[in-house]
Coordinates of C-alpha atoms and ligand atoms in Angstrom, one line a residue:
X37 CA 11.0 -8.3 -18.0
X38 CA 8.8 -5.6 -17.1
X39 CA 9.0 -1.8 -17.4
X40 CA 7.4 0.8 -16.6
X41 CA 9.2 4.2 -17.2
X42 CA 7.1 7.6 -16.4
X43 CA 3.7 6.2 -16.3
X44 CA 1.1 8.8 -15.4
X45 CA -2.9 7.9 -15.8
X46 CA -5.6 10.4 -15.4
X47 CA -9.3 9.4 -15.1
X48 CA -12.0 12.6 -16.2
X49 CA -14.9 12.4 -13.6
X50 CA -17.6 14.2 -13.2
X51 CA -16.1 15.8 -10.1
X52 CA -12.7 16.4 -12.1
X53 CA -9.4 14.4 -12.8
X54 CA -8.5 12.2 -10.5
X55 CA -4.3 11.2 -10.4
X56 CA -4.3 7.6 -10.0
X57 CA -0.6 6.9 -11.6
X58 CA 2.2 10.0 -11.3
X59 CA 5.7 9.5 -12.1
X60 CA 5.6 5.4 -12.0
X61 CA 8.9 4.1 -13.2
X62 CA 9.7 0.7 -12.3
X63 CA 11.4 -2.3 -13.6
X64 CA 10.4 -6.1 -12.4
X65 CA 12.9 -8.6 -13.2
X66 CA 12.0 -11.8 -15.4
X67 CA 11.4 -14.8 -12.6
X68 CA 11.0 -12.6 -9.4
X69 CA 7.7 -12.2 -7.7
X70 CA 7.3 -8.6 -7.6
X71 CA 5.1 -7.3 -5.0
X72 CA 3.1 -4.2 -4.6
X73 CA 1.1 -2.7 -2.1
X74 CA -1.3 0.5 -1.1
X75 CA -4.3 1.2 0.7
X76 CA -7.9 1.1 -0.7
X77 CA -7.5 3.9 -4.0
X78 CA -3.8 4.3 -4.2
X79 CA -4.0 3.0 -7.7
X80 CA -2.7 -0.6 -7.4
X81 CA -5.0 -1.9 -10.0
X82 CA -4.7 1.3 -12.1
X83 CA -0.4 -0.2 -11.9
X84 CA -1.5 -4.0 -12.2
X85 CA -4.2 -3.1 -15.3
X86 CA -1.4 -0.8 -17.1
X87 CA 0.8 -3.7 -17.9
X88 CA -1.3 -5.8 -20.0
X89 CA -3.1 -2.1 -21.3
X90 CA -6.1 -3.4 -20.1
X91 CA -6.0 0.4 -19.4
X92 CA -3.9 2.6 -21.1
X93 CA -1.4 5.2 -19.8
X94 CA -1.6 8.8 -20.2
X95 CA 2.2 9.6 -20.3
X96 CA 4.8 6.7 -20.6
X97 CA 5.8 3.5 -21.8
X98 CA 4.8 -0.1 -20.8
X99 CA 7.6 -2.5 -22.0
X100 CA 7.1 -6.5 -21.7
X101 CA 9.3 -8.7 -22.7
X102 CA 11.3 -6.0 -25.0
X103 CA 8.3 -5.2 -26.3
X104 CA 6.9 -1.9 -26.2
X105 CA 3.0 -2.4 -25.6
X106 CA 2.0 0.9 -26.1
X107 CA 3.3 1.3 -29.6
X108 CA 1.6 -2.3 -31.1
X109 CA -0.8 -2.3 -33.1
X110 CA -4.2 -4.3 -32.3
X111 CA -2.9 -7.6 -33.9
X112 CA 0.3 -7.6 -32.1
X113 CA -0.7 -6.6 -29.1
X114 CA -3.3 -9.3 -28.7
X115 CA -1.0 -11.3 -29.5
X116 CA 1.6 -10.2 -26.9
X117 CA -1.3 -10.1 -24.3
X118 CA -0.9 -14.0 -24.5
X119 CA 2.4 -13.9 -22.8
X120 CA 0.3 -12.0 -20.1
X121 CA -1.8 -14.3 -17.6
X122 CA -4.0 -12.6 -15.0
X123 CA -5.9 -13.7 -12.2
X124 CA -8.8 -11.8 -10.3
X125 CA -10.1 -11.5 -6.6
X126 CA -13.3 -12.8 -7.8
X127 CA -11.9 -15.8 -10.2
X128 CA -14.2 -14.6 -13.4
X129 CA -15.3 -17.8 -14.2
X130 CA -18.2 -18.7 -16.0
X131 CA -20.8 -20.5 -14.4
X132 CA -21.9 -22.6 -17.5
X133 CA -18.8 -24.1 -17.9
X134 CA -17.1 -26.9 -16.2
X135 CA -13.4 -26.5 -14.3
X136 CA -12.6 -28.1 -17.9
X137 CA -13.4 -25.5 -20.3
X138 CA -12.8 -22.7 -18.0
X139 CA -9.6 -23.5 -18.1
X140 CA -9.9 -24.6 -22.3
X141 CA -11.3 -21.1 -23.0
X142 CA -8.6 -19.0 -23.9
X143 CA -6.9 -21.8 -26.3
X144 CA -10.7 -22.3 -27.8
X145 CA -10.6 -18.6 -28.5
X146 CA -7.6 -18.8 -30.6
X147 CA -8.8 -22.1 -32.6
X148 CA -6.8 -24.8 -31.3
X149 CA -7.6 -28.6 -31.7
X150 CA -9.7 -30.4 -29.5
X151 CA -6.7 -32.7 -29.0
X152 CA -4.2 -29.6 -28.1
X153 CA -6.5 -28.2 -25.5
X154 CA -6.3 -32.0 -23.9
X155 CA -2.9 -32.0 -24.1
X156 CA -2.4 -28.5 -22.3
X157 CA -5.2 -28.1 -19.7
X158 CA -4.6 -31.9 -18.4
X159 CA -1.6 -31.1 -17.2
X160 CA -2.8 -27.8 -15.6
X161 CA -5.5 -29.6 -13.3
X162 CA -2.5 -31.6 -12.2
X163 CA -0.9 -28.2 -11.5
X164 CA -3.3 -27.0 -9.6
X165 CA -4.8 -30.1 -7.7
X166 CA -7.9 -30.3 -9.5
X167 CA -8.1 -33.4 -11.7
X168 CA -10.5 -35.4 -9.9
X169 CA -12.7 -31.5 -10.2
X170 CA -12.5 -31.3 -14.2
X171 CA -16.3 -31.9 -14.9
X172 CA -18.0 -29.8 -12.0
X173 CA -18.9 -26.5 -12.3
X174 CA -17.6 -23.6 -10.5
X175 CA -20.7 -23.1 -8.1
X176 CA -19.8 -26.6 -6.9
X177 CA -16.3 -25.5 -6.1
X178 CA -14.9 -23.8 -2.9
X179 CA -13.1 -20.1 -3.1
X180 CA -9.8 -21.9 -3.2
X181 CA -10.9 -24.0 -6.0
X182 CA -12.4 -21.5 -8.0
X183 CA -8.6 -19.6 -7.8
X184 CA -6.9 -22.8 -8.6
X185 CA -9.4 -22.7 -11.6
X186 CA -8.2 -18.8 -11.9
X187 CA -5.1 -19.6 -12.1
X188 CA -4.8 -22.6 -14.4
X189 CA -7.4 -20.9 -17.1
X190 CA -4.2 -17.9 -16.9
X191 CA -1.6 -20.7 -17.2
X192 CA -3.0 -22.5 -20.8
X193 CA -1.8 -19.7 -23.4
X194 CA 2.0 -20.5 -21.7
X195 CA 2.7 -16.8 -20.4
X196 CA 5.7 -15.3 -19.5
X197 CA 4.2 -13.0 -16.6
X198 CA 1.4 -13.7 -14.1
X199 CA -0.6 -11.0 -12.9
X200 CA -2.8 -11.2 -9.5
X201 CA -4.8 -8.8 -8.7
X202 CA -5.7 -9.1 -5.1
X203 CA -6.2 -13.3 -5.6
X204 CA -6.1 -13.7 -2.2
X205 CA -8.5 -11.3 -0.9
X206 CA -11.6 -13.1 -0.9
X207 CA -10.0 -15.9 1.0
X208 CA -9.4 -17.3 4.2
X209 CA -6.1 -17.0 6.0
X210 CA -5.5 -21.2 5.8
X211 CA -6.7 -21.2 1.7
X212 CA -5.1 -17.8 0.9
X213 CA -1.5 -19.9 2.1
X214 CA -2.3 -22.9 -0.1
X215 CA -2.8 -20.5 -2.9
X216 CA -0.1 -18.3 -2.2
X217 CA 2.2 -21.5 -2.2
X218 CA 1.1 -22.8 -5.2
X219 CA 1.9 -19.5 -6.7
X220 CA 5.6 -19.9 -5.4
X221 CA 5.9 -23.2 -6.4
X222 CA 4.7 -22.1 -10.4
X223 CA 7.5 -19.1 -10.2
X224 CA 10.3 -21.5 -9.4
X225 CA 9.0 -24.3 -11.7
X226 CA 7.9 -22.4 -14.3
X227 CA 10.2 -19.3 -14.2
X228 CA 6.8 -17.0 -14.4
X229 CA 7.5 -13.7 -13.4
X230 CA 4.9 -12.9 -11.4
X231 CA 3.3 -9.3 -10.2
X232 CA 0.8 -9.4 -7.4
X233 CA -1.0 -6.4 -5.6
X234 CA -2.8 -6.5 -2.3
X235 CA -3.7 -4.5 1.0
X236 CA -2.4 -7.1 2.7
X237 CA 1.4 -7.2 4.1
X238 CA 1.0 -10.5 4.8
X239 CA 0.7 -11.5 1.0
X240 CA 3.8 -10.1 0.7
X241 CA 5.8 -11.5 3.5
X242 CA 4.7 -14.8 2.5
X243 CA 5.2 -14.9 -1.5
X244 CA 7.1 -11.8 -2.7
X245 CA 10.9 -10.8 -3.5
X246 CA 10.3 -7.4 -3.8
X247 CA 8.2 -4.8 -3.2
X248 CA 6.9 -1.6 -4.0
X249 CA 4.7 0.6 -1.6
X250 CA 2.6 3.2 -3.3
X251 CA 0.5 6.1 -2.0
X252 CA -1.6 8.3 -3.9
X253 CA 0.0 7.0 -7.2
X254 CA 3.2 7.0 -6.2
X255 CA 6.0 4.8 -5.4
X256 CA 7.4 5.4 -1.9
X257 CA 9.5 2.9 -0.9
X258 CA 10.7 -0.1 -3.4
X259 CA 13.1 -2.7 -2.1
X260 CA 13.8 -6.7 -1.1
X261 CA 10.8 -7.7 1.3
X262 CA 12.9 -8.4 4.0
X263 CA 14.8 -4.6 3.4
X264 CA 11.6 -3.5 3.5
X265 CA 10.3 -4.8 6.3
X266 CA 13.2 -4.7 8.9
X267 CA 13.8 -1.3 7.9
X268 CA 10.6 0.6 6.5
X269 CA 11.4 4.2 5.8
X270 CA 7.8 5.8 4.8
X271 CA 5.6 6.2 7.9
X272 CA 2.4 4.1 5.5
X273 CA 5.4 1.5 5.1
X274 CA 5.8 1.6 8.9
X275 CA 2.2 0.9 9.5
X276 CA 2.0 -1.8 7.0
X277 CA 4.8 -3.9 9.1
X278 CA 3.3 -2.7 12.2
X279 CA 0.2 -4.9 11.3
X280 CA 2.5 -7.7 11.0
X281 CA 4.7 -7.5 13.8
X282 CA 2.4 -5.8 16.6
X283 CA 4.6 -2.7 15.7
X284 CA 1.3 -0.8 18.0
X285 CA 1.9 -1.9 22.3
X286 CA -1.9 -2.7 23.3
X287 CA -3.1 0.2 25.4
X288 CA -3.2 -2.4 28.6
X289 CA 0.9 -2.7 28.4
X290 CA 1.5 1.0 27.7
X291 CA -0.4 1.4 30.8
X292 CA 1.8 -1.1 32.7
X293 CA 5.2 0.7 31.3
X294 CA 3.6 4.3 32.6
X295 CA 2.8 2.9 35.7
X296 CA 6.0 1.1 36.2
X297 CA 7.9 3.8 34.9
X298 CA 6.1 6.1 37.9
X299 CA 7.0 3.4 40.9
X300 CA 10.2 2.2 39.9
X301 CA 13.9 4.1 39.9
X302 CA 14.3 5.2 36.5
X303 CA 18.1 5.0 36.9
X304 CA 17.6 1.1 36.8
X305 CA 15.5 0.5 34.5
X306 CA 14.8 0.5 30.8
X307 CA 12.1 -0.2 28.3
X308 CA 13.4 -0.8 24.8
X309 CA 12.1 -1.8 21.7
X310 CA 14.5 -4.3 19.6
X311 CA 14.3 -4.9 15.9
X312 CA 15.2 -7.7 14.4
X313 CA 16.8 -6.9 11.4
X314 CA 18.8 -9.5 9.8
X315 CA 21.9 -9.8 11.7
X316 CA 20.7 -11.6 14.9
X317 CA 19.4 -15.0 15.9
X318 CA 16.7 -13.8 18.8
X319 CA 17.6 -15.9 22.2
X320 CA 21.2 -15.9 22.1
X321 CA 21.1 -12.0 22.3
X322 CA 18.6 -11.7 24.8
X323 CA 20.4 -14.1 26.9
X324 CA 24.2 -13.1 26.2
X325 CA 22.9 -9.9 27.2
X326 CA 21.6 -10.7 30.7
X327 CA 24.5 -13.2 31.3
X328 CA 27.0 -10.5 29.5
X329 CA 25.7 -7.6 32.1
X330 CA 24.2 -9.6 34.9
X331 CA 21.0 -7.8 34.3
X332 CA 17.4 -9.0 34.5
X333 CA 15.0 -8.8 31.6
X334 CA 11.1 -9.0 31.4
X335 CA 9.8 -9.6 28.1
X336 CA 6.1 -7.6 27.6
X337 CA 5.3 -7.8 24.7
X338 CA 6.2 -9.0 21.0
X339 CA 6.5 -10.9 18.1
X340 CA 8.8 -13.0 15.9
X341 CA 8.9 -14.0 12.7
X342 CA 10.7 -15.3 9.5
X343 CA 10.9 -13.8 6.1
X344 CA 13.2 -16.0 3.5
X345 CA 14.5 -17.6 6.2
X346 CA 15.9 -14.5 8.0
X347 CA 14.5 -13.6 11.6
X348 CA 12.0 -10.6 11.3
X349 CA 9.8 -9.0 14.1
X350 CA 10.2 -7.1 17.6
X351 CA 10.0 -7.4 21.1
X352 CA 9.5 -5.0 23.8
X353 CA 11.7 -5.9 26.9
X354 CA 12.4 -4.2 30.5
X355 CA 15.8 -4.5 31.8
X356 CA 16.5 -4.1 35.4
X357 CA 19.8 -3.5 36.8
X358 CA 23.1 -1.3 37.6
X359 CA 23.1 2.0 35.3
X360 CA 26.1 1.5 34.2
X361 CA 25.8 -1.8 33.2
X362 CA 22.6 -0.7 31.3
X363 CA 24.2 1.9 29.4
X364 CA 27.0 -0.7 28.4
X365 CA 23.7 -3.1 27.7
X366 CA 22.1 -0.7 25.0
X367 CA 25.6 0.0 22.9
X368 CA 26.0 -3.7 23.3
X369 CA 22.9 -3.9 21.4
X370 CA 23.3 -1.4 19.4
X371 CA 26.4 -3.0 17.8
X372 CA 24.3 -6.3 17.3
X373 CA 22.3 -5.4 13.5
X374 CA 19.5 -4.2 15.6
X375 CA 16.9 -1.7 15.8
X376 CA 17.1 -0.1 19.5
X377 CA 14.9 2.3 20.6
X378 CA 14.1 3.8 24.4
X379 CA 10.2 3.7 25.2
X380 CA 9.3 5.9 27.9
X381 CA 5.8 6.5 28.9
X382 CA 4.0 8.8 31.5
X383 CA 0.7 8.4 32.5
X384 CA -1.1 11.9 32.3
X385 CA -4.9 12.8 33.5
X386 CA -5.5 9.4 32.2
X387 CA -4.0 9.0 29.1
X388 CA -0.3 7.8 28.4
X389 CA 1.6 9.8 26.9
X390 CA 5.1 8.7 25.2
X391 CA 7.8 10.9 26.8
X392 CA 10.6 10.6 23.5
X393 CA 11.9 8.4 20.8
X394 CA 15.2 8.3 21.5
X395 CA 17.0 5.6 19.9
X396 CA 19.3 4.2 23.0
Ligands
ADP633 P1 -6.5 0.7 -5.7 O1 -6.5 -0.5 -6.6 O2 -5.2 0.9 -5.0 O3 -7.6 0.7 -4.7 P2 -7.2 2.2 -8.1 O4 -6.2 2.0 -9.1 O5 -8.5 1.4 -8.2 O6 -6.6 2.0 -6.6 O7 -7.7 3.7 -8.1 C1 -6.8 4.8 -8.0 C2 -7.6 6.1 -8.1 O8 -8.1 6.2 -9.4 C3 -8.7 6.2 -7.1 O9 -8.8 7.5 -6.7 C4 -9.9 5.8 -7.9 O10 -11.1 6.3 -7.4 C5 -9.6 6.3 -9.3 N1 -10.1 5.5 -10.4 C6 -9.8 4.2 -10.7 N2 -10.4 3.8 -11.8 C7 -11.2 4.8 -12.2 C8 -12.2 5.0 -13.2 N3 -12.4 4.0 -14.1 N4 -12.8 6.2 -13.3 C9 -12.5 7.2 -12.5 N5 -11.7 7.1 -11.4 C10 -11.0 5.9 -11.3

């Protein structure tokens, strides 16, 4: 539906050219909801602005919908621009219009009938929840409102592909999942392929099919969310799913392992970090193994989580027992679709120190 191939965009400052896009090539699928992520400046909106040439590439094609956009001419590409929706972390509403011809303004901009623009935005505050809403005016309206506004103004020229640029950002937690899920629930009755950036992983644990990571104008890792998460390869990747999944021990428990690890007999006793990562429901392997190996656990520490259904998180767990049995323990788990790795921590002139990574 979408594709990028060889994108490269250069801005001229005054302090030199700064790479925001190198080397982009990617290709979003009609119907999916297409994540992509990056910190603060790794050129997410430079991507998200590129594919309705709201800002033009240096090197490289932008195709949409077969269409090359880069080759049209004005007309046509205005024209294609209207299979394009977008939607904005600060709604860009205007504040002398009601919700009503917010939402009316792009169809009164290309001359439709009084009558068509009933007919179309009517059933977009439906959509959106906002009938009983259709004659205030935005400063009257709460954050998610105004998005709902966002989003149904992008929805009335009928586009093919909805882009969000950070629509979530300037929202809380409980509104930014009521918009999210109205955004799911237009892909699947709709059939809008829609491309979303954000800083946040959650966004994209809750709404996307795939994603892409970029870093300094690259892509670094592209793959199914859940892929992506239960098996991040890139360390910024890493850190992103740490945020979800407490992928950082709080300093108190790190303290607790060190000083555990100091007092208790090594030989019987390991701390392991377990991944979830598709295979595994969580209880019944935590349980089969202390039944299996007539070991004890301690659970210190973790989280757990569903993506599409699919268990997602980690837990940090102690097990206490025979040696041998705990060898037999860890390639038990090993052979269960899960991350395993050893945590060993030392407690040195104050700080703790982790000892190796060994993978179990
Ligand atoms: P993000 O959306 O991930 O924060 P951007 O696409 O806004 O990243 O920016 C990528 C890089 O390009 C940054 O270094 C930014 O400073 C630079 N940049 C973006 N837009 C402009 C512009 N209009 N002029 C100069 N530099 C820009």
């Amino acid at each position: 539906m979408i594709e990028l191939s060889s994108i490269s965009k250069r801005y001229a400052t005054p302090q030199g050219t700064v790479t925001a896009l190198e080397g982009i090539d990617l290709s979003i699928r009609e119907g999916e909801i297409f994540g992509v992520i990056g910190k603060s400046g790794a050129g997410k909106s430079t991507l998200i602005r590129l594919i309705n040439l709201l800002e033009r590439p240096d090197q490289g094609s932008v195709r949409v919908a077969g269409r090359d956009l880069t080759a049209l001419p004005p007309a046509s590409l205005r024209r294609a621009r209207q299979e394009i929706g977008m939607i904005f972390q600060h709604f860009n509403l205007l504040a002398t219009r009601t919700v009503f011809e917010n939402i009316a303004l792009p169809l009164e901009l290309r001359g439709e009938s009084k009558a068509s623009i009933r007919a179309t935005v009517e059933p977009l505050l439906d959509l959106v929840g906002l009938t009983d809403k259709r004659e205030r005016y935005p400063s009257e309206l709460s954050g998610g409102q105004k998005q709902r506004v966002g989003i149904a103004r992008a929805l009335a020229t009928q586009p093919r592909v909805l882009l969000s640029d950070e629509a979530t950002s300037a929202l809380d937690p409980e509104t930014t999942r009521s918009i999210l899920a109205l955004l799911k629930d237009i892909n699947a009755r709709l059939g809008l392929t829609i491309v979303l950036i954000t800083h946040e992983m959650s966004v994209i644990k809750e709404v996307a099919d795939r994603v892409a990571v970029l870093e300094q104008g690259k892509v670094i890792e592209l793959g199914p969310v859940y892929d992506v998460f239960t098996r991040p390869r890139a360390e910024t990747t890493r850190r992103f799913v740490g945020e979800l999944v407490g992928g950082d021990l709080p300093p108190s428990l790190l303290r607790q392992i060190a000083n555990d690890t100091a007092t208790a007999d090594p030989a019987r006793r390991r701390v392991l970090r377990i991944r979830f990562t598709g295979g595994a429901a969580e209880s019944p392997v935590l349980s089969t193994l202390a039944r299996r190996f007539d070991l004890d656990f301690n659970l210190l520490h973790g989280r757990l989580d569903e993506i599409q259904g699919r268990p997602f998180g980690n837990l940090v767990v102690e097990l206490l027992g025979d040696p041998a049995r705990l060898d037999a323990a860890v390639k038990f788990l090993a052979t269960q679709q899960l991350g395993v790795e050893s945590l060993n921590y030392e407690q040195e002139s104050g700080d703790v120190v982790r000892l190796d990574r060994a993978a179990g």
